[in-house]
PDB file of C-alpha atoms in Angstrom:
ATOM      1  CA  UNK A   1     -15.603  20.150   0.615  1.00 63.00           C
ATOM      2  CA  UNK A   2     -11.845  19.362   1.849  1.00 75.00           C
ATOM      3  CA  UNK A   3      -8.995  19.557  -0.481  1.00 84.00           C
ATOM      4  CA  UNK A   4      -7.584  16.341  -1.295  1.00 93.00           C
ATOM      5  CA  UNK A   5      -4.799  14.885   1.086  1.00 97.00           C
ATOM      6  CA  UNK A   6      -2.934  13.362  -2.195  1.00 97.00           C
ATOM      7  CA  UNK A   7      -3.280  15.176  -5.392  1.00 97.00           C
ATOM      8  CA  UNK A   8      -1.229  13.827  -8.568  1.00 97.00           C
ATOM      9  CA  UNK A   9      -2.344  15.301 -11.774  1.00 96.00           C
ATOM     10  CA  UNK A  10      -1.344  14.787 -15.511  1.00 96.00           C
ATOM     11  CA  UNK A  11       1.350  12.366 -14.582  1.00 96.00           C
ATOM     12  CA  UNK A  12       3.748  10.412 -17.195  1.00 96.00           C
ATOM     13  CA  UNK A  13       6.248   8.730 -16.526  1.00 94.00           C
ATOM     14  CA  UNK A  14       9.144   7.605 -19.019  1.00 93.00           C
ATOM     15  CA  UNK A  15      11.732   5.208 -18.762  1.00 89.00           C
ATOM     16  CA  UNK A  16      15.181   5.031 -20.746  1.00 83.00           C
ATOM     17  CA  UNK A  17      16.030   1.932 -21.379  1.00 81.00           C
ATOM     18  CA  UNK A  18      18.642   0.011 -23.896  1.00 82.00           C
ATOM     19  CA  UNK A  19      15.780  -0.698 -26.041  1.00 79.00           C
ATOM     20  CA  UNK A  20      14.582   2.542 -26.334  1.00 80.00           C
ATOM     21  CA  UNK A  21      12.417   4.379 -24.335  1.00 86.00           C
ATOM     22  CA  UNK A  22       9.257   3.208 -22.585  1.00 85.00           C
ATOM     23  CA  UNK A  23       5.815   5.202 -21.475  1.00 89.00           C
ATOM     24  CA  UNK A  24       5.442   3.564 -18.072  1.00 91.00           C
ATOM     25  CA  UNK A  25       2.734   6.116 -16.638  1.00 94.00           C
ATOM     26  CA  UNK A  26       0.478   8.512 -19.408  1.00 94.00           C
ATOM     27  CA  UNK A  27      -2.010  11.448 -18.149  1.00 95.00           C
ATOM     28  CA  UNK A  28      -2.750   9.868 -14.360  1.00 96.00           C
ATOM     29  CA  UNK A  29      -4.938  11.909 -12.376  1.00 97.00           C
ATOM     30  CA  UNK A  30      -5.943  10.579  -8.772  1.00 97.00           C
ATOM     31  CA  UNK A  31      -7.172  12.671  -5.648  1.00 97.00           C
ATOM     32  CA  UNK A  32      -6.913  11.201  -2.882  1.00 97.00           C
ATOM     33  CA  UNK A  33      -9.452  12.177   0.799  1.00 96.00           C
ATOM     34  CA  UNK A  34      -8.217  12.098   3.675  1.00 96.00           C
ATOM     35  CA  UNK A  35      -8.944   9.011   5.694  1.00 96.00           C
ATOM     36  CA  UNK A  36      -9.297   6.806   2.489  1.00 97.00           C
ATOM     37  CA  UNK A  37      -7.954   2.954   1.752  1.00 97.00           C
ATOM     38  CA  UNK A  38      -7.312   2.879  -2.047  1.00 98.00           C
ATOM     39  CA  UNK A  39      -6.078  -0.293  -3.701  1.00 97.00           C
ATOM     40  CA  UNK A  40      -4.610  -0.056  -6.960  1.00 97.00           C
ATOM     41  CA  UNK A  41      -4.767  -3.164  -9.168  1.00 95.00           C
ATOM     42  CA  UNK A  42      -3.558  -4.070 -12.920  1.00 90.00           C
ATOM     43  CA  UNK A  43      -2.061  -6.495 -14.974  1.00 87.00           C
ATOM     44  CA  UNK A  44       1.862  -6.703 -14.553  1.00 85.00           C
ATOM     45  CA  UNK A  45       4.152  -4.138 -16.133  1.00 84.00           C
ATOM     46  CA  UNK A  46       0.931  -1.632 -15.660  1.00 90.00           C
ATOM     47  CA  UNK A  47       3.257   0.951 -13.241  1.00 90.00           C
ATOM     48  CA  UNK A  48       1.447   0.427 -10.298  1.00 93.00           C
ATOM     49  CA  UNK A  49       4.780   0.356  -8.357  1.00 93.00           C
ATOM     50  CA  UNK A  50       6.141   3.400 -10.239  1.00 94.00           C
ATOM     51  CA  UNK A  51       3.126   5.322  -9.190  1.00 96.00           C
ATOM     52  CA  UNK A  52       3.247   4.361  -5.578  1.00 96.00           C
ATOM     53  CA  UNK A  53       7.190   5.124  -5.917  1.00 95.00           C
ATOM     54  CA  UNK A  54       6.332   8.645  -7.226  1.00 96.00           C
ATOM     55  CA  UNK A  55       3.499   9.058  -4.823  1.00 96.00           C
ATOM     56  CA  UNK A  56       6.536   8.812  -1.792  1.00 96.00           C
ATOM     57  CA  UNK A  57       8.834  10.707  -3.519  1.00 95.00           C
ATOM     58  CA  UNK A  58      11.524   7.915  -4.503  1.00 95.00           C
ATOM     59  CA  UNK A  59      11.166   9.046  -8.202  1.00 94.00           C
ATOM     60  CA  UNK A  60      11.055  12.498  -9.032  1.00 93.00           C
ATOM     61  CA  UNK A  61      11.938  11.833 -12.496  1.00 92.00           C
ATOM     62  CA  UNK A  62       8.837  12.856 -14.681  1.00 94.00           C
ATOM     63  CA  UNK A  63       6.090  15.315 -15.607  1.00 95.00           C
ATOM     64  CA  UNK A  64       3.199  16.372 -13.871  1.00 95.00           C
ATOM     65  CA  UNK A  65       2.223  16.909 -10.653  1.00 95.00           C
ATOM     66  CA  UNK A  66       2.453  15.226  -7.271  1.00 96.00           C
ATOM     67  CA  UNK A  67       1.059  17.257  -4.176  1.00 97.00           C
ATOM     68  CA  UNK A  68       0.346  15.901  -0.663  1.00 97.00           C
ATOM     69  CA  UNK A  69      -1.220  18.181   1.676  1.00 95.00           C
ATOM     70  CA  UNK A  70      -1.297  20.914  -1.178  1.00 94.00           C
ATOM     71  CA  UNK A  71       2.482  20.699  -1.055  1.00 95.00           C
ATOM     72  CA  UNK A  72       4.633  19.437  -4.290  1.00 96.00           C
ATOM     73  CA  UNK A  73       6.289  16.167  -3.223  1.00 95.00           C
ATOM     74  CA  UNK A  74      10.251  16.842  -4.491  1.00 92.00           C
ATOM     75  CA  UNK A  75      11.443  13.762  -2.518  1.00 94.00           C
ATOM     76  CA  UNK A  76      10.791  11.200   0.478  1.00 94.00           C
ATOM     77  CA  UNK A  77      10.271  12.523   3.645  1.00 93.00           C
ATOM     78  CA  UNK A  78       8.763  11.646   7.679  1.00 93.00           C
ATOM     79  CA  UNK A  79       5.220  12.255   6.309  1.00 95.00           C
ATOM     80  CA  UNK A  80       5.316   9.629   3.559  1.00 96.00           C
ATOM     81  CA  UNK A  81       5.168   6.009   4.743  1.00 95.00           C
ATOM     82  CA  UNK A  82       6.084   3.046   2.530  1.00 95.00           C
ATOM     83  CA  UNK A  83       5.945  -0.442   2.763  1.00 94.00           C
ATOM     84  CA  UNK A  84       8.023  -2.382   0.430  1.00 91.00           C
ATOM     85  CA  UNK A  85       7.385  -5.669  -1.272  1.00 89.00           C
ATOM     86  CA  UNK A  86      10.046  -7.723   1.652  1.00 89.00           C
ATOM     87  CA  UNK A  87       9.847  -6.175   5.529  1.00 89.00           C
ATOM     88  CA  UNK A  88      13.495  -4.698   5.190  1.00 91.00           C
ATOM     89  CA  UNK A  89      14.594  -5.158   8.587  1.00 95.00           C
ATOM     90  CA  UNK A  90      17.792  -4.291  10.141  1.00 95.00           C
ATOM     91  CA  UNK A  91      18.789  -8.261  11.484  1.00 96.00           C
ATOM     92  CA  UNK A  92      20.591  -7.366  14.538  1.00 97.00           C
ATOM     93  CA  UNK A  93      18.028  -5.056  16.041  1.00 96.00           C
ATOM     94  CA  UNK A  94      15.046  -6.711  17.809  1.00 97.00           C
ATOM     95  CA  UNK A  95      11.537  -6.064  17.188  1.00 97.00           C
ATOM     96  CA  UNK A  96      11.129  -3.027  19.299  1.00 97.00           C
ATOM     97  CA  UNK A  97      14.610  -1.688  18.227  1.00 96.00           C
ATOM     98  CA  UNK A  98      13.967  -1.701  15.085  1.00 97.00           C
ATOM     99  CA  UNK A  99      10.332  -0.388  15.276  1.00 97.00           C
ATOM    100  CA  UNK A 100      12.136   2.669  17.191  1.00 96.00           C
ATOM    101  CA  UNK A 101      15.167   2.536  14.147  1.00 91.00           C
ATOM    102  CA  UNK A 102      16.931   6.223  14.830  1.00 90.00           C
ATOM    103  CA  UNK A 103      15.254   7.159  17.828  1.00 92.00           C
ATOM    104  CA  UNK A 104      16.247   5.885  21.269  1.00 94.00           C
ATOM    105  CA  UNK A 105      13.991   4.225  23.152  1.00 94.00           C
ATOM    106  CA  UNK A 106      15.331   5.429  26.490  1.00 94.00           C
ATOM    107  CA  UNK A 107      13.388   8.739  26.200  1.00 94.00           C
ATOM    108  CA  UNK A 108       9.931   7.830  27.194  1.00 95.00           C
ATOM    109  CA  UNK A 109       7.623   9.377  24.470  1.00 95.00           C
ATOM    110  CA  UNK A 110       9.310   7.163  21.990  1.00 95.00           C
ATOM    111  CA  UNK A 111       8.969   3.900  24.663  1.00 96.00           C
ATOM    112  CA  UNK A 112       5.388   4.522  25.127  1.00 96.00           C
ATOM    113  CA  UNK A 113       4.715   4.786  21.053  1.00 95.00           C
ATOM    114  CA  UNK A 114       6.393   2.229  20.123  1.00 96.00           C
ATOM    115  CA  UNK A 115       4.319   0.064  23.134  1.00 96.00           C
ATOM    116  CA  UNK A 116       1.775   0.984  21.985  1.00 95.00           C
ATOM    117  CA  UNK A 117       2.243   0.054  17.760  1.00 95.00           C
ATOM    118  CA  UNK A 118       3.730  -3.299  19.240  1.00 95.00           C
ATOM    119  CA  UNK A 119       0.099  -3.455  20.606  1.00 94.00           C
ATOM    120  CA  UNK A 120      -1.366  -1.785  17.481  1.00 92.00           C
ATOM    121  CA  UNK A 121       0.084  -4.306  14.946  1.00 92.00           C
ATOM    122  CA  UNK A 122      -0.931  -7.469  17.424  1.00 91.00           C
ATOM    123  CA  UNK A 123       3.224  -7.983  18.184  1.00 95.00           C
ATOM    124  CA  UNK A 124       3.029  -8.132  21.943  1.00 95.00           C
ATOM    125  CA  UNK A 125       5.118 -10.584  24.107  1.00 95.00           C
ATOM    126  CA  UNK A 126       7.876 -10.499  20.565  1.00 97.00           C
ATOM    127  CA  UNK A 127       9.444  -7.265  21.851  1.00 96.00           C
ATOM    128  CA  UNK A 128      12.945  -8.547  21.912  1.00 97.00           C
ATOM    129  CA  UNK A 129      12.362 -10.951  19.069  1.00 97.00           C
ATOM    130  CA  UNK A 130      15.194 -10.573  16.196  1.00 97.00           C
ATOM    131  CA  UNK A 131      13.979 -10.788  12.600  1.00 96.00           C
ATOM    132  CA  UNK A 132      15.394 -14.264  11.908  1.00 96.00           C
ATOM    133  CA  UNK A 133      12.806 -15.424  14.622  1.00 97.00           C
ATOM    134  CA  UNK A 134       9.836 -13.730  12.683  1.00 96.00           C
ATOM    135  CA  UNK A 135       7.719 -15.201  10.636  1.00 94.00           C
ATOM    136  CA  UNK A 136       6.923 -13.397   6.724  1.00 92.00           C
ATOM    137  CA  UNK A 137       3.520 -11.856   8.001  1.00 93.00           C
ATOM    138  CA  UNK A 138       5.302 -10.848  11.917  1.00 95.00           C
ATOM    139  CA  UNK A 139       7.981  -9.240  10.328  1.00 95.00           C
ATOM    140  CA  UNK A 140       5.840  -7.132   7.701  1.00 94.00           C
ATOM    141  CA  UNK A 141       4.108  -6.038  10.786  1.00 95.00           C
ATOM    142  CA  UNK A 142       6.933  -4.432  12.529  1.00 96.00           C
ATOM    143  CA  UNK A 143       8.166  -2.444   9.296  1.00 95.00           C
ATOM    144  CA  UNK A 144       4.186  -0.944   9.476  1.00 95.00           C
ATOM    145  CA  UNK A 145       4.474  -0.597  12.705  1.00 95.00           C
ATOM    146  CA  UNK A 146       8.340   0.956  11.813  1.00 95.00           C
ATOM    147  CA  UNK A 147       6.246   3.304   9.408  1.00 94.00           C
ATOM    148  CA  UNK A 148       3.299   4.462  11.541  1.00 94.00           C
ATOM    149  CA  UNK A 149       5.930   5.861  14.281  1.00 94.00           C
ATOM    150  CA  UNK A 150       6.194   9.225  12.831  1.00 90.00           C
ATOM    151  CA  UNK A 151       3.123   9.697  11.961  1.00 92.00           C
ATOM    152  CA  UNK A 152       3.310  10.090   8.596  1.00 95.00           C
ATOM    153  CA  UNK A 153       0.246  11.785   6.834  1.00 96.00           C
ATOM    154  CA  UNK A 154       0.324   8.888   4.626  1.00 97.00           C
ATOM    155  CA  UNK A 155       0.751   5.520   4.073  1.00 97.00           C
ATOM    156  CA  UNK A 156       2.249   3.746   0.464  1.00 97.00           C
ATOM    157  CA  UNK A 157       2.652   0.140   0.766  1.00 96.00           C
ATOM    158  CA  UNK A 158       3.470  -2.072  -2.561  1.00 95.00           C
ATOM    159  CA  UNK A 159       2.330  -5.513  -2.444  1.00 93.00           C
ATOM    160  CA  UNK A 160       3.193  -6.060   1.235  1.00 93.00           C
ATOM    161  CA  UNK A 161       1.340  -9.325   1.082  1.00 92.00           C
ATOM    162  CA  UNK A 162       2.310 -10.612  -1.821  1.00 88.00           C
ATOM    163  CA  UNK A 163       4.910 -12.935  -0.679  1.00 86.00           C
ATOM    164  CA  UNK A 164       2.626 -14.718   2.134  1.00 90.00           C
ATOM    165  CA  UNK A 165       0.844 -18.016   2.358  1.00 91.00           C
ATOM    166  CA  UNK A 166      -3.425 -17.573   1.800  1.00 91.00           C
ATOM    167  CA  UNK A 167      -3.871 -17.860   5.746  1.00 91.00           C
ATOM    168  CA  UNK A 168      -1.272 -15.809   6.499  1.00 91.00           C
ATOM    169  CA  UNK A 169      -2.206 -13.259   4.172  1.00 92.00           C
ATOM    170  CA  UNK A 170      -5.807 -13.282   4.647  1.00 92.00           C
ATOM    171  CA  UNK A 171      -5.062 -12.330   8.990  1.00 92.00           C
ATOM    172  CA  UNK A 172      -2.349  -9.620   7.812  1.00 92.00           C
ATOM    173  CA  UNK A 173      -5.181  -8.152   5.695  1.00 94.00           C
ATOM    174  CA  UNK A 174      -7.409  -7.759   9.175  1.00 94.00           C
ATOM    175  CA  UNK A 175      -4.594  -6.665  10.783  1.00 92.00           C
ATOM    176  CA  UNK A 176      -3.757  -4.096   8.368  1.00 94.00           C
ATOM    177  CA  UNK A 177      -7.695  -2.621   8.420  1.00 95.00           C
ATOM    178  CA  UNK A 178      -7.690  -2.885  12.634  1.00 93.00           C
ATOM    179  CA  UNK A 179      -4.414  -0.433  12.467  1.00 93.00           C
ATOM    180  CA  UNK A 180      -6.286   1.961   9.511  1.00 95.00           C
ATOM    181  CA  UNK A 181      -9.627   1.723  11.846  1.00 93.00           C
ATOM    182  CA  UNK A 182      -7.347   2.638  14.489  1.00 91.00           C
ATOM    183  CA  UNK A 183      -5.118   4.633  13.317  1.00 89.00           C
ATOM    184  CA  UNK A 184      -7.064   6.899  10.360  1.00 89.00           C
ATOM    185  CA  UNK A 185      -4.234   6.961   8.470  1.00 94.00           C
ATOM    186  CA  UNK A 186      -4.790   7.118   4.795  1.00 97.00           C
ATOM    187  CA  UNK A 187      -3.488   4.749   2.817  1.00 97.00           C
ATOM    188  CA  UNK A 188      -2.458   3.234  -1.076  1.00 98.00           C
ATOM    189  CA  UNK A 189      -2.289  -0.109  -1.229  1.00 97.00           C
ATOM    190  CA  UNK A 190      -0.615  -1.806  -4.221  1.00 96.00           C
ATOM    191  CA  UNK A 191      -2.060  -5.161  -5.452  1.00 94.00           C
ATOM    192  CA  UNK A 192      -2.516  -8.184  -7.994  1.00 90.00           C
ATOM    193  CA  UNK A 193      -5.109 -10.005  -6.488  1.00 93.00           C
ATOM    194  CA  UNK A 194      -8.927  -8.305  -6.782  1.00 94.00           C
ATOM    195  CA  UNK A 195     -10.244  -9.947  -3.720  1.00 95.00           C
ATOM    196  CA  UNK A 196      -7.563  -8.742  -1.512  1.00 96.00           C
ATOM    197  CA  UNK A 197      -8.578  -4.947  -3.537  1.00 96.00           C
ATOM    198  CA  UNK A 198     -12.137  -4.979  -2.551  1.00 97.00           C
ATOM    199  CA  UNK A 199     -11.574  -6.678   1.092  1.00 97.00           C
ATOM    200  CA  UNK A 200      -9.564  -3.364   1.788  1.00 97.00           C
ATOM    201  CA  UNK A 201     -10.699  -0.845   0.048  1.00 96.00           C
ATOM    202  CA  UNK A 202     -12.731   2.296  -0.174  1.00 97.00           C
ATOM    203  CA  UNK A 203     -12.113   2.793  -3.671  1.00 97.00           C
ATOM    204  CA  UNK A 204     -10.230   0.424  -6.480  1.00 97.00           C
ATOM    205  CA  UNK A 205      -7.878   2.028  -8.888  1.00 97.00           C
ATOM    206  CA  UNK A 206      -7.644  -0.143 -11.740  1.00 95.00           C
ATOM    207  CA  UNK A 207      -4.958   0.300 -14.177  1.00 94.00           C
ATOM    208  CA  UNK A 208      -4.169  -0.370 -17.999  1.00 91.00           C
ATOM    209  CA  UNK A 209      -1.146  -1.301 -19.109  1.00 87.00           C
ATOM    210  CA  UNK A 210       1.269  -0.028 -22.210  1.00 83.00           C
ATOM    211  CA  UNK A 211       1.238   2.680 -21.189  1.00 89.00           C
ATOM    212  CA  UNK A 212       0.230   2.531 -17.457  1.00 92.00           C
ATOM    213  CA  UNK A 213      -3.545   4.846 -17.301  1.00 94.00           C
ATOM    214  CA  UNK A 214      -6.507   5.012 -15.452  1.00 95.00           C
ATOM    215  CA  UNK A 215      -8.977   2.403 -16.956  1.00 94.00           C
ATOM    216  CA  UNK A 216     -11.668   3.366 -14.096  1.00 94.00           C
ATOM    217  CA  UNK A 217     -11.935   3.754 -10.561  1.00 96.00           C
ATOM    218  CA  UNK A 218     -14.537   1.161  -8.636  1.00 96.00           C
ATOM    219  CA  UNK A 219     -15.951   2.693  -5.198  1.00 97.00           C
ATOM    220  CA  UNK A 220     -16.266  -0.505  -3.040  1.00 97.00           C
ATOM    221  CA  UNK A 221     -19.515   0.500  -0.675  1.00 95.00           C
ATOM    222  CA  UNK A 222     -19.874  -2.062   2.028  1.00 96.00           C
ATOM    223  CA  UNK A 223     -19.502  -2.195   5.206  1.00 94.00           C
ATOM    224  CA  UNK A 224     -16.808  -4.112   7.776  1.00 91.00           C
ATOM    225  CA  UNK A 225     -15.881  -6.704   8.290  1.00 90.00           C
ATOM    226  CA  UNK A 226     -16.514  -8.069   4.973  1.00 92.00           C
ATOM    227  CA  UNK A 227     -17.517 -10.700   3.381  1.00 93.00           C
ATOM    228  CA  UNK A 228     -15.550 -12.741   0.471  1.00 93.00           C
ATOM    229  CA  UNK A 229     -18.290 -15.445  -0.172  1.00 93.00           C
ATOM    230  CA  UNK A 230     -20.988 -12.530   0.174  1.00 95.00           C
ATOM    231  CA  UNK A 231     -23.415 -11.677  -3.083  1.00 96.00           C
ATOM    232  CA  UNK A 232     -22.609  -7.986  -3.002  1.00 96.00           C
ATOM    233  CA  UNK A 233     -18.889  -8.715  -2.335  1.00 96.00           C
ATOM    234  CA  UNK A 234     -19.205 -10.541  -5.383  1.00 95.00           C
ATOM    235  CA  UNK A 235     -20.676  -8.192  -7.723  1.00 95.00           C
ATOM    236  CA  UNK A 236     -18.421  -5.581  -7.398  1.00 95.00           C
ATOM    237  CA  UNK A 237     -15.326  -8.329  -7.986  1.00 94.00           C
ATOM    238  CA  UNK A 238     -17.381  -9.440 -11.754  1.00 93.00           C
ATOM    239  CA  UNK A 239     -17.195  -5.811 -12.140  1.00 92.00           C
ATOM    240  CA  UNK A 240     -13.660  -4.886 -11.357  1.00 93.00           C
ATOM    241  CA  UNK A 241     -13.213  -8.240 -14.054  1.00 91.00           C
ATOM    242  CA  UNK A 242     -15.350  -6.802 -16.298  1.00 89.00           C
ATOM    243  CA  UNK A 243     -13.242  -3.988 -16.897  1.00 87.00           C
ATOM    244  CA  UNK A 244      -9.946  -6.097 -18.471  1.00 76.00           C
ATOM    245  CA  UNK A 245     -11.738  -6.473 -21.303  1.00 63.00           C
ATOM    246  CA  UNK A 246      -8.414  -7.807 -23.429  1.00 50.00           C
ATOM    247  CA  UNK A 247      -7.851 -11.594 -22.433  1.00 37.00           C
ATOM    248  CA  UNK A 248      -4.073 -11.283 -22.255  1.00 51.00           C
ATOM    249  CA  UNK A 249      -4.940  -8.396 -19.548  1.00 48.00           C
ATOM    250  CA  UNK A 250      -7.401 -10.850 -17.284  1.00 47.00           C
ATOM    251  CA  UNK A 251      -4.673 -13.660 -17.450  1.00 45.00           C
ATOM    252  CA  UNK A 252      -2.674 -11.693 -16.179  1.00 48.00           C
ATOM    253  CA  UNK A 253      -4.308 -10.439 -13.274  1.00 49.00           C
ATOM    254  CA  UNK A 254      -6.058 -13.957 -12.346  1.00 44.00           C
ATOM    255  CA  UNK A 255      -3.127 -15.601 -12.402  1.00 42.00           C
ATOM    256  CA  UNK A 256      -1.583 -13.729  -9.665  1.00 42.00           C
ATOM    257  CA  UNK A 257      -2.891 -15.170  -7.070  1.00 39.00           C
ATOM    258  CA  UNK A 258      -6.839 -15.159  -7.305  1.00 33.00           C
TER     259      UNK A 258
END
């Protein structure tokens, strides 16, 4: 059997704060395959944003371990991906400039990749587009496809979704599984809404909150395209529900957005 691509093992996490200190993250341990779409889900204030943060290397502050590729992660880096919450476009670049950011598009292997995630991520014909003349769920696109240019070994993205309309949402969620089809990148996907976790997903992470842990981990075996309305579909989402067992903890979670 393979080693895991993403290894993080007996991880907590502790913020300082005015108020004294706070456990954000206690005894996390999560392997990761190759090749695999993990959402993680949990009420808010859980620290499924700190994990994913830790995961790329933006926070280095805490104990335990964090290895991708059998490596330690000690900071952000070209093989580490992440999608924030807002697209984070540069506003006087266009689409294709910005996809390219650093690297100049004159040289052709970086022309013909960047063609070809413009393709990828469903943005063709809006090469020249600026960001103002995006829509929410075009201009999340181009930061994937932004991410994806490198190559990186894997892919972090926290609540990319979140701020979208249900239609828009619901294509940027086929778009995103046509580029990890595609593309075989592996990838942790940051959520509130359980639908949205079992539509993508391999395997759901679900988290506890206060302090953030592993309550359990639900494999999601079906195949694609999926179906929400489906009985099977179904089961597995009265399961993941099962499992916030607290009231305050399933109010939380259905209330985002379910």
């Amino acid at each position: 059997m393979s080693a895991p691509l993403l290894e993080v093992g007996r991880l907590n996490k502790v913020f300082e704060t005015k108020k004294g200190r706070v456990h954000a993250l206690h005894n996390i341990d999560l392997a990761i395959k190759e090749g695999e779409f993990i959402t993680v889900i949990g009420p808010s204030g859980c620290g499924k944003s700190t994990l994913l943060k830790i995961a790329a290397g933006l926070d280095t502050d805490y104990e335990g371990e964090v290895r991708l590729s059998g490596e330690k992660v000690t900071g952000p880096g070209i093989d580490k991906g992440f999608i924030f919450q807002e697209p984070r476009l540069f506003p006087w670049l266009t689409v294709e400039k910005n996809i390219a950011a650093d690297l100049s598009l004159k040289k052709p292997e970086v022309r013909q990749k960047v063609d070809n995630l413009i393709e990828l991520v469903k943005l063709t014909g809006f090469e020249k587009a600026y960001p103002r003349e995006l829509s929410g769920g075009m201009a999340q696109r181009v930061s994937i496809a932004r991410a994806l240019l490198r190559n990186p070994k894997i892919l972090l993205l926290d609540e990319p979704f979140g701020a979208l309309d249900a239609f828009t949402r619901a294509h940027m969620q086929e778009v995103l599984l046509d580029i990890w089809q595609a593309n075989k990148t592996t990838m942790v996907f940051v959520t509130h809404d359980i639908d949205e976790a079992i539509f993508l997903a391999n395997r759901v992470v679900i988290l506890k909150p206060r302090p953030g842990a592993i309550k359990n981990i639900i494999p999601v075996d079906l195949p694609f395209p999926r179906k929400k309305a489906s009985t099977s579909f179904q089961e597995i989402r009265y399961k993941i529900l099962s499992e916030f067992e607290k009231l305050d903890e399933l109010e939380l979670v259905e209330s985002a957005g379910i």
